[in-house]
mmCIF file with all atom_site columns, C-alpha atoms in Angstrom:
data_model
loop_
_atom_site.group_PDB
_atom_site.id
_atom_site.type_symbol
_atom_site.label_atom_id
_atom_site.label_alt_id
_atom_site.label_comp_id
_atom_site.label_asym_id
_atom_site.label_entity_id
_atom_site.label_seq_id
_atom_site.pdbx_PDB_ins_code
_atom_site.Cartn_x
_atom_site.Cartn_y
_atom_site.Cartn_z
_atom_site.occupancy
_atom_site.B_iso_or_equiv
_atom_site.pdbx_formal_charge
_atom_site.auth_seq_id
_atom_site.auth_comp_id
_atom_site.auth_asym_id
_atom_site.auth_atom_id
_atom_site.pdbx_PDB_model_num
ATOM 1   C CA . MET A 1 1   ? 0.183   -20.822 -5.555  1.00 0.00 ? 1   MET A CA 1
ATOM 2   C CA . THR A 1 2   ? -1.249  -18.290 -3.033  1.00 0.00 ? 2   THR A CA 1
ATOM 3   C CA . LYS A 1 3   ? -2.798  -14.701 -4.244  1.00 0.00 ? 3   LYS A CA 1
ATOM 4   C CA . ILE A 1 4   ? -2.537  -11.490 -2.570  1.00 0.00 ? 4   ILE A CA 1
ATOM 5   C CA . TYR A 1 5   ? -3.688  -8.683  -3.861  1.00 0.00 ? 5   TYR A CA 1
ATOM 6   C CA . LEU A 1 6   ? -1.545  -5.889  -2.403  1.00 0.00 ? 6   LEU A CA 1
ATOM 7   C CA . ILE A 1 7   ? -4.558  -3.148  -2.445  1.00 0.00 ? 7   ILE A CA 1
ATOM 8   C CA . ARG A 1 8   ? -3.891  0.718   -1.851  1.00 0.00 ? 8   ARG A CA 1
ATOM 9   C CA . HIS A 1 9   ? -6.882  2.298   0.428   1.00 0.00 ? 9   HIS A CA 1
ATOM 10  C CA . ALA A 1 10  ? -9.519  4.471   -2.068  1.00 0.00 ? 10  ALA A CA 1
ATOM 11  C CA . GLU A 1 11  ? -9.720  8.526   -1.753  1.00 0.00 ? 11  GLU A CA 1
ATOM 12  C CA . PRO A 1 12  ? -8.773  9.750   1.527   1.00 0.00 ? 12  PRO A CA 1
ATOM 13  C CA . ILE A 1 13  ? -10.508 13.179  2.705   1.00 0.00 ? 13  ILE A CA 1
ATOM 14  C CA . SER A 1 14  ? -8.821  16.450  1.561   1.00 0.00 ? 14  SER A CA 1
ATOM 15  C CA . VAL A 1 15  ? -8.646  19.786  2.835   1.00 0.00 ? 15  VAL A CA 1
ATOM 16  C CA . THR A 1 16  ? -11.898 20.512  0.716   1.00 0.00 ? 16  THR A CA 1
ATOM 17  C CA . GLU A 1 17  ? -14.510 18.495  2.421   1.00 0.00 ? 17  GLU A CA 1
ATOM 18  C CA . CYS A 1 18  ? -12.105 19.187  5.962   1.00 0.00 ? 18  CYS A CA 1
ATOM 19  C CA . ASP A 1 19  ? -11.371 22.763  6.141   1.00 0.00 ? 19  ASP A CA 1
ATOM 20  C CA . GLN A 1 20  ? -9.563  22.816  9.579   1.00 0.00 ? 20  GLN A CA 1
ATOM 21  C CA . TYR A 1 21  ? -7.963  20.252  12.073  1.00 0.00 ? 21  TYR A CA 1
ATOM 22  C CA . SER A 1 22  ? -7.080  21.229  15.538  1.00 0.00 ? 22  SER A CA 1
ATOM 23  C CA . SER A 1 23  ? -6.612  19.191  18.287  1.00 0.00 ? 23  SER A CA 1
ATOM 24  C CA . LYS A 1 24  ? -3.395  18.352  20.165  1.00 0.00 ? 24  LYS A CA 1
ATOM 25  C CA . GLU A 1 25  ? -2.755  15.004  18.558  1.00 0.00 ? 25  GLU A CA 1
ATOM 26  C CA . THR A 1 26  ? 0.573   14.467  16.510  1.00 0.00 ? 26  THR A CA 1
ATOM 27  C CA . ASP A 1 27  ? 0.724   14.482  12.694  1.00 0.00 ? 27  ASP A CA 1
ATOM 28  C CA . GLN A 1 28  ? 0.852   10.623  12.958  1.00 0.00 ? 28  GLN A CA 1
ATOM 29  C CA . ILE A 1 29  ? -1.975  10.306  14.909  1.00 0.00 ? 29  ILE A CA 1
ATOM 30  C CA . THR A 1 30  ? -4.347  12.586  12.704  1.00 0.00 ? 30  THR A CA 1
ATOM 31  C CA . ASN A 1 31  ? -2.607  10.895  9.524   1.00 0.00 ? 31  ASN A CA 1
ATOM 32  C CA . GLU A 1 32  ? -3.820  7.548   10.793  1.00 0.00 ? 32  GLU A CA 1
ATOM 33  C CA . LYS A 1 33  ? -7.552  8.737   11.672  1.00 0.00 ? 33  LYS A CA 1
ATOM 34  C CA . MET A 1 34  ? -7.884  10.592  8.180   1.00 0.00 ? 34  MET A CA 1
ATOM 35  C CA . VAL A 1 35  ? -11.053 8.862   6.840   1.00 0.00 ? 35  VAL A CA 1
ATOM 36  C CA . LEU A 1 36  ? -12.219 8.264   3.067   1.00 0.00 ? 36  LEU A CA 1
ATOM 37  C CA . SER A 1 37  ? -13.816 10.710  1.139   1.00 0.00 ? 37  SER A CA 1
ATOM 38  C CA . VAL A 1 38  ? -17.054 10.730  0.012   1.00 0.00 ? 38  VAL A CA 1
ATOM 39  C CA . CYS A 1 39  ? -16.380 9.918   -3.429  1.00 0.00 ? 39  CYS A CA 1
ATOM 40  C CA . GLY A 1 40  ? -13.607 7.330   -1.411  1.00 0.00 ? 40  GLY A CA 1
ATOM 41  C CA . GLU A 1 41  ? -16.088 5.397   -0.039  1.00 0.00 ? 41  GLU A CA 1
ATOM 42  C CA . GLN A 1 42  ? -18.213 5.474   -3.387  1.00 0.00 ? 42  GLN A CA 1
ATOM 43  C CA . GLN A 1 43  ? -14.829 3.992   -4.742  1.00 0.00 ? 43  GLN A CA 1
ATOM 44  C CA . ALA A 1 44  ? -14.343 1.485   -2.079  1.00 0.00 ? 44  ALA A CA 1
ATOM 45  C CA . LYS A 1 45  ? -17.753 0.087   -2.695  1.00 0.00 ? 45  LYS A CA 1
ATOM 46  C CA . LEU A 1 46  ? -17.495 -0.442  -6.319  1.00 0.00 ? 46  LEU A CA 1
ATOM 47  C CA . LEU A 1 47  ? -13.515 -1.945  -6.050  1.00 0.00 ? 47  LEU A CA 1
ATOM 48  C CA . SER A 1 48  ? -15.312 -4.707  -3.723  1.00 0.00 ? 48  SER A CA 1
ATOM 49  C CA . THR A 1 49  ? -17.625 -5.780  -6.844  1.00 0.00 ? 49  THR A CA 1
ATOM 50  C CA . LEU A 1 50  ? -14.681 -6.488  -9.328  1.00 0.00 ? 50  LEU A CA 1
ATOM 51  C CA . PRO A 1 51  ? -14.233 -10.300 -10.380 1.00 0.00 ? 51  PRO A CA 1
ATOM 52  C CA . VAL A 1 52  ? -10.600 -10.318 -9.335  1.00 0.00 ? 52  VAL A CA 1
ATOM 53  C CA . LEU A 1 53  ? -11.868 -9.691  -5.655  1.00 0.00 ? 53  LEU A CA 1
ATOM 54  C CA . ASP A 1 54  ? -14.773 -12.202 -5.831  1.00 0.00 ? 54  ASP A CA 1
ATOM 55  C CA . HIS A 1 55  ? -14.040 -15.553 -3.285  1.00 0.00 ? 55  HIS A CA 1
ATOM 56  C CA . ILE A 1 56  ? -11.398 -13.900 -1.493  1.00 0.00 ? 56  ILE A CA 1
ATOM 57  C CA . ASP A 1 57  ? -10.332 -16.278 1.398   1.00 0.00 ? 57  ASP A CA 1
ATOM 58  C CA . ALA A 1 58  ? -9.064  -13.603 4.049   1.00 0.00 ? 58  ALA A CA 1
ATOM 59  C CA . VAL A 1 59  ? -9.179  -9.402  4.179   1.00 0.00 ? 59  VAL A CA 1
ATOM 60  C CA . LEU A 1 60  ? -6.187  -8.204  6.180   1.00 0.00 ? 60  LEU A CA 1
ATOM 61  C CA . CYS A 1 61  ? -5.773  -4.137  6.523   1.00 0.00 ? 61  CYS A CA 1
ATOM 62  C CA . SER A 1 62  ? -3.337  -1.877  8.261   1.00 0.00 ? 62  SER A CA 1
ATOM 63  C CA . HIS A 1 63  ? -4.963  0.205   11.428  1.00 0.00 ? 63  HIS A CA 1
ATOM 64  C CA . TYR A 1 64  ? -5.251  3.612   9.359   1.00 0.00 ? 64  TYR A CA 1
ATOM 65  C CA . ALA A 1 65  ? -8.983  4.765   9.142   1.00 0.00 ? 65  ALA A CA 1
ATOM 66  C CA . ARG A 1 66  ? -8.961  5.152   5.403   1.00 0.00 ? 66  ARG A CA 1
ATOM 67  C CA . ALA A 1 67  ? -7.281  1.041   5.214   1.00 0.00 ? 67  ALA A CA 1
ATOM 68  C CA . MET A 1 68  ? -10.188 0.436   7.293   1.00 0.00 ? 68  MET A CA 1
ATOM 69  C CA . GLY A 1 69  ? -12.621 2.116   5.784   1.00 0.00 ? 69  GLY A CA 1
ATOM 70  C CA . THR A 1 70  ? -11.855 0.256   2.260   1.00 0.00 ? 70  THR A CA 1
ATOM 71  C CA . ALA A 1 71  ? -11.165 -3.639  3.624   1.00 0.00 ? 71  ALA A CA 1
ATOM 72  C CA . LYS A 1 72  ? -14.531 -3.069  5.255   1.00 0.00 ? 72  LYS A CA 1
ATOM 73  C CA . TYR A 1 73  ? -16.284 -3.447  1.616   1.00 0.00 ? 73  TYR A CA 1
ATOM 74  C CA . ILE A 1 74  ? -14.193 -6.106  0.431   1.00 0.00 ? 74  ILE A CA 1
ATOM 75  C CA . ALA A 1 75  ? -14.966 -8.277  3.445   1.00 0.00 ? 75  ALA A CA 1
ATOM 76  C CA . ASN A 1 76  ? -18.561 -7.513  3.192   1.00 0.00 ? 76  ASN A CA 1
ATOM 77  C CA . HIS A 1 77  ? -18.451 -8.616  -0.309  1.00 0.00 ? 77  HIS A CA 1
ATOM 78  C CA . ASN A 1 78  ? -17.051 -11.896 0.105   1.00 0.00 ? 78  ASN A CA 1
ATOM 79  C CA . HIS A 1 79  ? -18.810 -12.366 3.102   1.00 0.00 ? 79  HIS A CA 1
ATOM 80  C CA . ILE A 1 80  ? -16.802 -12.575 5.941   1.00 0.00 ? 80  ILE A CA 1
ATOM 81  C CA . SER A 1 81  ? -14.660 -10.264 8.454   1.00 0.00 ? 81  SER A CA 1
ATOM 82  C CA . PHE A 1 82  ? -11.556 -8.340  8.375   1.00 0.00 ? 82  PHE A CA 1
ATOM 83  C CA . GLN A 1 83  ? -8.354  -8.459  10.352  1.00 0.00 ? 83  GLN A CA 1
ATOM 84  C CA . VAL A 1 84  ? -6.134  -5.297  11.146  1.00 0.00 ? 84  VAL A CA 1
ATOM 85  C CA . ASP A 1 85  ? -2.633  -5.754  11.437  1.00 0.00 ? 85  ASP A CA 1
ATOM 86  C CA . SER A 1 86  ? -0.347  -2.298  12.182  1.00 0.00 ? 86  SER A CA 1
ATOM 87  C CA . ARG A 1 87  ? 2.447   -3.865  10.188  1.00 0.00 ? 87  ARG A CA 1
ATOM 88  C CA . PHE A 1 88  ? 1.246   -3.009  6.935   1.00 0.00 ? 88  PHE A CA 1
ATOM 89  C CA . GLY A 1 89  ? 0.975   0.371   8.499   1.00 0.00 ? 89  GLY A CA 1
ATOM 90  C CA . GLU A 1 90  ? 1.895   3.493   5.739   1.00 0.00 ? 90  GLU A CA 1
ATOM 91  C CA . ARG A 1 91  ? 5.646   4.454   6.135   1.00 0.00 ? 91  ARG A CA 1
ATOM 92  C CA . VAL A 1 92  ? 5.805   6.822   9.132   1.00 0.00 ? 92  VAL A CA 1
ATOM 93  C CA . ILE A 1 93  ? 7.511   9.904   8.272   1.00 0.00 ? 93  ILE A CA 1
ATOM 94  C CA . GLY A 1 94  ? 8.559   11.110  11.460  1.00 0.00 ? 94  GLY A CA 1
ATOM 95  C CA . THR A 1 95  ? 9.588   14.734  12.397  1.00 0.00 ? 95  THR A CA 1
ATOM 96  C CA . THR A 1 96  ? 7.175   16.850  10.727  1.00 0.00 ? 96  THR A CA 1
ATOM 97  C CA . LYS A 1 97  ? 9.966   19.643  10.525  1.00 0.00 ? 97  LYS A CA 1
ATOM 98  C CA . GLU A 1 98  ? 12.741  17.972  8.474   1.00 0.00 ? 98  GLU A CA 1
ATOM 99  C CA . PHE A 1 99  ? 10.148  16.801  6.362   1.00 0.00 ? 99  PHE A CA 1
ATOM 100 C CA . THR A 1 100 ? 9.079   19.694  5.463   1.00 0.00 ? 100 THR A CA 1
ATOM 101 C CA . GLU A 1 101 ? 12.446  21.153  5.099   1.00 0.00 ? 101 GLU A CA 1
ATOM 102 C CA . ASN A 1 102 ? 14.036  18.566  2.604   1.00 0.00 ? 102 ASN A CA 1
ATOM 103 C CA . ALA A 1 103 ? 11.990  19.035  -0.645  1.00 0.00 ? 103 ALA A CA 1
ATOM 104 C CA . ASP A 1 104 ? 12.953  16.121  -2.145  1.00 0.00 ? 104 ASP A CA 1
ATOM 105 C CA . PHE A 1 105 ? 12.641  13.874  0.965   1.00 0.00 ? 105 PHE A CA 1
ATOM 106 C CA . TRP A 1 106 ? 9.639   11.873  -0.842  1.00 0.00 ? 106 TRP A CA 1
ATOM 107 C CA . MET A 1 107 ? 12.373  10.990  -3.482  1.00 0.00 ? 107 MET A CA 1
ATOM 108 C CA . ASP A 1 108 ? 15.077  10.177  -1.026  1.00 0.00 ? 108 ASP A CA 1
ATOM 109 C CA . GLN A 1 109 ? 13.648  7.626   0.804   1.00 0.00 ? 109 GLN A CA 1
ATOM 110 C CA . TYR A 1 110 ? 13.257  5.816   -3.098  1.00 0.00 ? 110 TYR A CA 1
ATOM 111 C CA . LEU A 1 111 ? 16.804  6.102   -3.756  1.00 0.00 ? 111 LEU A CA 1
ATOM 112 C CA . ASN A 1 112 ? 17.983  5.435   -0.442  1.00 0.00 ? 112 ASN A CA 1
ATOM 113 C CA . PRO A 1 113 ? 16.911  2.648   1.567   1.00 0.00 ? 113 PRO A CA 1
ATOM 114 C CA . THR A 1 114 ? 18.327  3.215   4.638   1.00 0.00 ? 114 THR A CA 1
ATOM 115 C CA . TYR A 1 115 ? 17.263  7.445   4.583   1.00 0.00 ? 115 TYR A CA 1
ATOM 116 C CA . LYS A 1 116 ? 14.369  8.337   7.207   1.00 0.00 ? 116 LYS A CA 1
ATOM 117 C CA . CYS A 1 117 ? 13.094  11.284  9.350   1.00 0.00 ? 117 CYS A CA 1
ATOM 118 C CA . ARG A 1 118 ? 14.289  11.625  13.047  1.00 0.00 ? 118 ARG A CA 1
ATOM 119 C CA . ASP A 1 119 ? 11.178  9.020   14.807  1.00 0.00 ? 119 ASP A CA 1
ATOM 120 C CA . GLY A 1 120 ? 10.639  8.287   11.261  1.00 0.00 ? 120 GLY A CA 1
ATOM 121 C CA . GLU A 1 121 ? 10.710  4.890   9.210   1.00 0.00 ? 121 GLU A CA 1
ATOM 122 C CA . SER A 1 122 ? 13.313  3.637   6.471   1.00 0.00 ? 122 SER A CA 1
ATOM 123 C CA . GLN A 1 123 ? 12.628  1.917   3.246   1.00 0.00 ? 123 GLN A CA 1
ATOM 124 C CA . ILE A 1 124 ? 14.305  -0.723  4.373   1.00 0.00 ? 124 ILE A CA 1
ATOM 125 C CA . GLU A 1 125 ? 12.624  -0.995  7.692   1.00 0.00 ? 125 GLU A CA 1
ATOM 126 C CA . VAL A 1 126 ? 9.070   -0.732  5.865   1.00 0.00 ? 126 VAL A CA 1
ATOM 127 C CA . GLN A 1 127 ? 9.703   -3.441  3.663   1.00 0.00 ? 127 GLN A CA 1
ATOM 128 C CA . LYS A 1 128 ? 10.837  -5.619  6.596   1.00 0.00 ? 128 LYS A CA 1
ATOM 129 C CA . ARG A 1 129 ? 7.732   -5.219  8.866   1.00 0.00 ? 129 ARG A CA 1
ATOM 130 C CA . MET A 1 130 ? 5.506   -5.496  5.599   1.00 0.00 ? 130 MET A CA 1
ATOM 131 C CA . TRP A 1 131 ? 7.472   -8.895  4.059   1.00 0.00 ? 131 TRP A CA 1
ATOM 132 C CA . GLU A 1 132 ? 6.988   -10.407 8.094   1.00 0.00 ? 132 GLU A CA 1
ATOM 133 C CA . ALA A 1 133 ? 3.262   -9.819  7.951   1.00 0.00 ? 133 ALA A CA 1
ATOM 134 C CA . ILE A 1 134 ? 3.418   -11.245 4.218   1.00 0.00 ? 134 ILE A CA 1
ATOM 135 C CA . GLN A 1 135 ? 5.205   -14.524 4.810   1.00 0.00 ? 135 GLN A CA 1
ATOM 136 C CA . GLU A 1 136 ? 2.764   -15.188 7.893   1.00 0.00 ? 136 GLU A CA 1
ATOM 137 C CA . ARG A 1 137 ? -0.535  -15.563 6.184   1.00 0.00 ? 137 ARG A CA 1
ATOM 138 C CA . LEU A 1 138 ? 1.851   -17.232 3.482   1.00 0.00 ? 138 LEU A CA 1
ATOM 139 C CA . VAL A 1 139 ? 2.401   -19.775 5.862   1.00 0.00 ? 139 VAL A CA 1
ATOM 140 C CA . ILE A 1 140 ? -1.408  -19.454 7.635   1.00 0.00 ? 140 ILE A CA 1
ATOM 141 C CA . ASN A 1 141 ? -3.006  -19.306 3.978   1.00 0.00 ? 141 ASN A CA 1
ATOM 142 C CA . PRO A 1 142 ? -1.625  -21.646 1.566   1.00 0.00 ? 142 PRO A CA 1
ATOM 143 C CA . GLY A 1 143 ? -2.702  -22.014 -1.174  1.00 0.00 ? 143 GLY A CA 1
ATOM 144 C CA . LYS A 1 144 ? -5.560  -19.036 -0.951  1.00 0.00 ? 144 LYS A CA 1
ATOM 145 C CA . ARG A 1 145 ? -6.600  -15.582 -2.263  1.00 0.00 ? 145 ARG A CA 1
ATOM 146 C CA . LEU A 1 146 ? -5.677  -12.976 0.033   1.00 0.00 ? 146 LEU A CA 1
ATOM 147 C CA . ALA A 1 147 ? -7.036  -9.055  0.084   1.00 0.00 ? 147 ALA A CA 1
ATOM 148 C CA . VAL A 1 148 ? -4.234  -7.021  1.430   1.00 0.00 ? 148 VAL A CA 1
ATOM 149 C CA . VAL A 1 149 ? -4.995  -3.182  2.065   1.00 0.00 ? 149 VAL A CA 1
ATOM 150 C CA . SER A 1 150 ? -2.202  -1.245  3.066   1.00 0.00 ? 150 SER A CA 1
ATOM 151 C CA . HIS A 1 151 ? -0.829  2.386   1.320   1.00 0.00 ? 151 HIS A CA 1
ATOM 152 C CA . GLY A 1 152 ? 1.183   3.850   -1.418  1.00 0.00 ? 152 GLY A CA 1
ATOM 153 C CA . THR A 1 153 ? 4.763   4.140   0.034   1.00 0.00 ? 153 THR A CA 1
ATOM 154 C CA . ALA A 1 154 ? 4.469   1.219   1.895   1.00 0.00 ? 154 ALA A CA 1
ATOM 155 C CA . ILE A 1 155 ? 3.746   -1.221  -0.805  1.00 0.00 ? 155 ILE A CA 1
ATOM 156 C CA . SER A 1 156 ? 6.236   0.858   -3.155  1.00 0.00 ? 156 SER A CA 1
ATOM 157 C CA . PHE A 1 157 ? 8.791   -0.384  -0.900  1.00 0.00 ? 157 PHE A CA 1
ATOM 158 C CA . LEU A 1 158 ? 7.793   -3.932  0.088   1.00 0.00 ? 158 LEU A CA 1
ATOM 159 C CA . LEU A 1 159 ? 7.453   -4.016  -3.866  1.00 0.00 ? 159 LEU A CA 1
ATOM 160 C CA . MET A 1 160 ? 11.106  -2.918  -4.161  1.00 0.00 ? 160 MET A CA 1
ATOM 161 C CA . LYS A 1 161 ? 11.909  -6.266  -2.332  1.00 0.00 ? 161 LYS A CA 1
ATOM 162 C CA . TRP A 1 162 ? 11.183  -8.076  -5.878  1.00 0.00 ? 162 TRP A CA 1
ATOM 163 C CA . CYS A 1 163 ? 11.062  -5.240  -8.360  1.00 0.00 ? 163 CYS A CA 1
ATOM 164 C CA . HIS A 1 164 ? 13.722  -2.705  -10.120 1.00 0.00 ? 164 HIS A CA 1
ATOM 165 C CA . LEU A 1 165 ? 12.825  0.916   -9.299  1.00 0.00 ? 165 LEU A CA 1
ATOM 166 C CA . LEU A 1 166 ? 13.629  2.376   -13.371 1.00 0.00 ? 166 LEU A CA 1
ATOM 167 C CA . GLU A 1 167 ? 13.324  5.741   -12.804 1.00 0.00 ? 167 GLU A CA 1
ATOM 168 C CA . ILE A 1 168 ? 10.998  7.850   -10.489 1.00 0.00 ? 168 ILE A CA 1
ATOM 169 C CA . ASP A 1 169 ? 10.278  11.817  -10.511 1.00 0.00 ? 169 ASP A CA 1
ATOM 170 C CA . ARG A 1 170 ? 9.257   14.676  -8.553  1.00 0.00 ? 170 ARG A CA 1
ATOM 171 C CA . THR A 1 171 ? 5.238   13.719  -9.333  1.00 0.00 ? 171 THR A CA 1
ATOM 172 C CA . LYS A 1 172 ? 5.329   10.842  -7.728  1.00 0.00 ? 172 LYS A CA 1
ATOM 173 C CA . ARG A 1 173 ? 5.674   8.689   -10.692 1.00 0.00 ? 173 ARG A CA 1
ATOM 174 C CA . ARG A 1 174 ? 7.063   5.037   -10.357 1.00 0.00 ? 174 ARG A CA 1
ATOM 175 C CA . HIS A 1 175 ? 8.664   3.061   -12.857 1.00 0.00 ? 175 HIS A CA 1
ATOM 176 C CA . PHE A 1 176 ? 9.103   -0.711  -11.529 1.00 0.00 ? 176 PHE A CA 1
ATOM 177 C CA . THR A 1 177 ? 9.757   -3.780  -13.177 1.00 0.00 ? 177 THR A CA 1
ATOM 178 C CA . PHE A 1 178 ? 9.831   -7.242  -12.686 1.00 0.00 ? 178 PHE A CA 1
ATOM 179 C CA . HIS A 1 179 ? 12.084  -9.735  -14.318 1.00 0.00 ? 179 HIS A CA 1
ATOM 180 C CA . ASP A 1 180 ? 12.414  -6.820  -17.285 1.00 0.00 ? 180 ASP A CA 1
ATOM 181 C CA . LYS A 1 181 ? 8.270   -6.694  -17.138 1.00 0.00 ? 181 LYS A CA 1
ATOM 182 C CA . SER A 1 182 ? 7.197   -3.366  -16.640 1.00 0.00 ? 182 SER A CA 1
ATOM 183 C CA . VAL A 1 183 ? 4.553   -3.365  -13.735 1.00 0.00 ? 183 VAL A CA 1
ATOM 184 C CA . ILE A 1 184 ? 3.477   0.536   -13.048 1.00 0.00 ? 184 ILE A CA 1
ATOM 185 C CA . ASN A 1 185 ? 5.002   3.389   -15.101 1.00 0.00 ? 185 ASN A CA 1
ATOM 186 C CA . ASP A 1 186 ? 2.483   5.919   -12.999 1.00 0.00 ? 186 ASP A CA 1
ATOM 187 C CA . ARG A 1 187 ? 1.566   7.978   -10.217 1.00 0.00 ? 187 ARG A CA 1
ATOM 188 C CA . LEU A 1 188 ? -0.700  5.550   -7.879  1.00 0.00 ? 188 LEU A CA 1
ATOM 189 C CA . HIS A 1 189 ? -4.254  5.613   -8.059  1.00 0.00 ? 189 HIS A CA 1
ATOM 190 C CA . THR A 1 190 ? -6.479  5.762   -5.219  1.00 0.00 ? 190 THR A CA 1
ATOM 191 C CA . PRO A 1 191 ? -7.621  2.809   -4.698  1.00 0.00 ? 191 PRO A CA 1
ATOM 192 C CA . GLU A 1 192 ? -4.915  0.395   -6.613  1.00 0.00 ? 192 GLU A CA 1
ATOM 193 C CA . ILE A 1 193 ? -4.807  -3.010  -7.047  1.00 0.00 ? 193 ILE A CA 1
ATOM 194 C CA . PHE A 1 194 ? -1.364  -5.324  -7.509  1.00 0.00 ? 194 PHE A CA 1
ATOM 195 C CA . ALA A 1 195 ? -1.769  -9.074  -8.216  1.00 0.00 ? 195 ALA A CA 1
ATOM 196 C CA . LEU A 1 196 ? 1.405   -11.226 -6.480  1.00 0.00 ? 196 LEU A CA 1
ATOM 197 C CA . THR A 1 197 ? 1.318   -14.801 -7.021  1.00 0.00 ? 197 THR A CA 1
ATOM 198 C CA . PHE A 1 198 ? 3.693   -16.781 -4.914  1.00 0.00 ? 198 PHE A CA 1
ATOM 199 C CA . ASP A 1 199 ? 4.695   -20.826 -5.273  1.00 0.00 ? 199 ASP A CA 1
ATOM 200 C CA . CYS A 1 200 ? 4.747   -22.961 -2.061  1.00 0.00 ? 200 CYS A CA 1
ATOM 201 C CA . LYS A 1 201 ? 8.441   -22.195 -1.525  1.00 0.00 ? 201 LYS A CA 1
ATOM 202 C CA . GLN A 1 202 ? 6.957   -18.262 -0.696  1.00 0.00 ? 202 GLN A CA 1
ATOM 203 C CA . GLN A 1 203 ? 9.061   -17.206 -3.588  1.00 0.00 ? 203 GLN A CA 1
ATOM 204 C CA . LEU A 1 204 ? 7.241   -14.334 -5.482  1.00 0.00 ? 204 LEU A CA 1
ATOM 205 C CA . ILE A 1 205 ? 7.269   -15.431 -9.582  1.00 0.00 ? 205 ILE A CA 1
ATOM 206 C CA . ASP A 1 206 ? 4.658   -13.057 -10.579 1.00 0.00 ? 206 ASP A CA 1
ATOM 207 C CA . VAL A 1 207 ? 3.404   -9.371  -10.187 1.00 0.00 ? 207 VAL A CA 1
ATOM 208 C CA . GLU A 1 208 ? 0.377   -7.467  -12.223 1.00 0.00 ? 208 GLU A CA 1
ATOM 209 C CA . LEU A 1 209 ? -0.990  -3.961  -11.737 1.00 0.00 ? 209 LEU A CA 1
ATOM 210 C CA . ILE A 1 210 ? -5.077  -4.324  -12.413 1.00 0.00 ? 210 ILE A CA 1
ATOM 211 C CA . ARG A 1 211 ? -6.601  -0.857  -13.278 1.00 0.00 ? 211 ARG A CA 1
ATOM 212 C CA . ASN A 1 212 ? -10.611 -1.307  -13.619 1.00 0.00 ? 212 ASN A CA 1
ATOM 213 C CA . GLY A 1 213 ? -10.459 -5.027  -13.274 1.00 0.00 ? 213 GLY A CA 1
ATOM 214 C CA . THR A 1 214 ? -8.179  -6.020  -15.874 1.00 0.00 ? 214 THR A CA 1
ATOM 215 C CA . MET A 1 215 ? -4.049  -6.435  -16.278 1.00 0.00 ? 215 MET A CA 1
ATOM 216 C CA . ASN A 1 216 ? -1.839  -3.526  -17.515 1.00 0.00 ? 216 ASN A CA 1
ATOM 217 C CA . SER A 1 217 ? 0.940   -5.277  -18.791 1.00 0.00 ? 217 SER A CA 1
#
């Protein structure tokens, strides 16, 4: 069995800590550069000490600053370096105007796998790149324990490859089930851990939500 701990990054900086950001960068670049908050740094450090993340064989993360900021603690705790793979990045929203004009954009992307803004990514596109990156690691690291630090929507879209979306609402609550077992029925926390277990044929045989170091059934 290969175990992949799919982790949403710790808390990023908020407008209360960074009141104004003025630059000629695109919204996408600004989003990618968003670092962890002071609380997020503390969360990430505590996260890395959870027993479930002991003896990790490899740590991977997206190229976003907040993902690397979370991964560095897990890697340091396990005395290894972390590897950056942009395929674990967050869903690219695309044209900001289209996004802001559609109040239901978030829900529409869950309910319609091909829906996206211009220059953005759909659920199916995100799921495809995430799964390709995971598959490569399953081949390279059979029987190992891997930590992958990614982002809320990207993780959710990957989970929807195997999980049934039972319900969502405008508060960003997601209710996913796997083989009729509830995986999550809540908003995602920062950070958050999903434990994925794959067999030797790269088939997902179990997925569990871990909070406070324990499984949530």
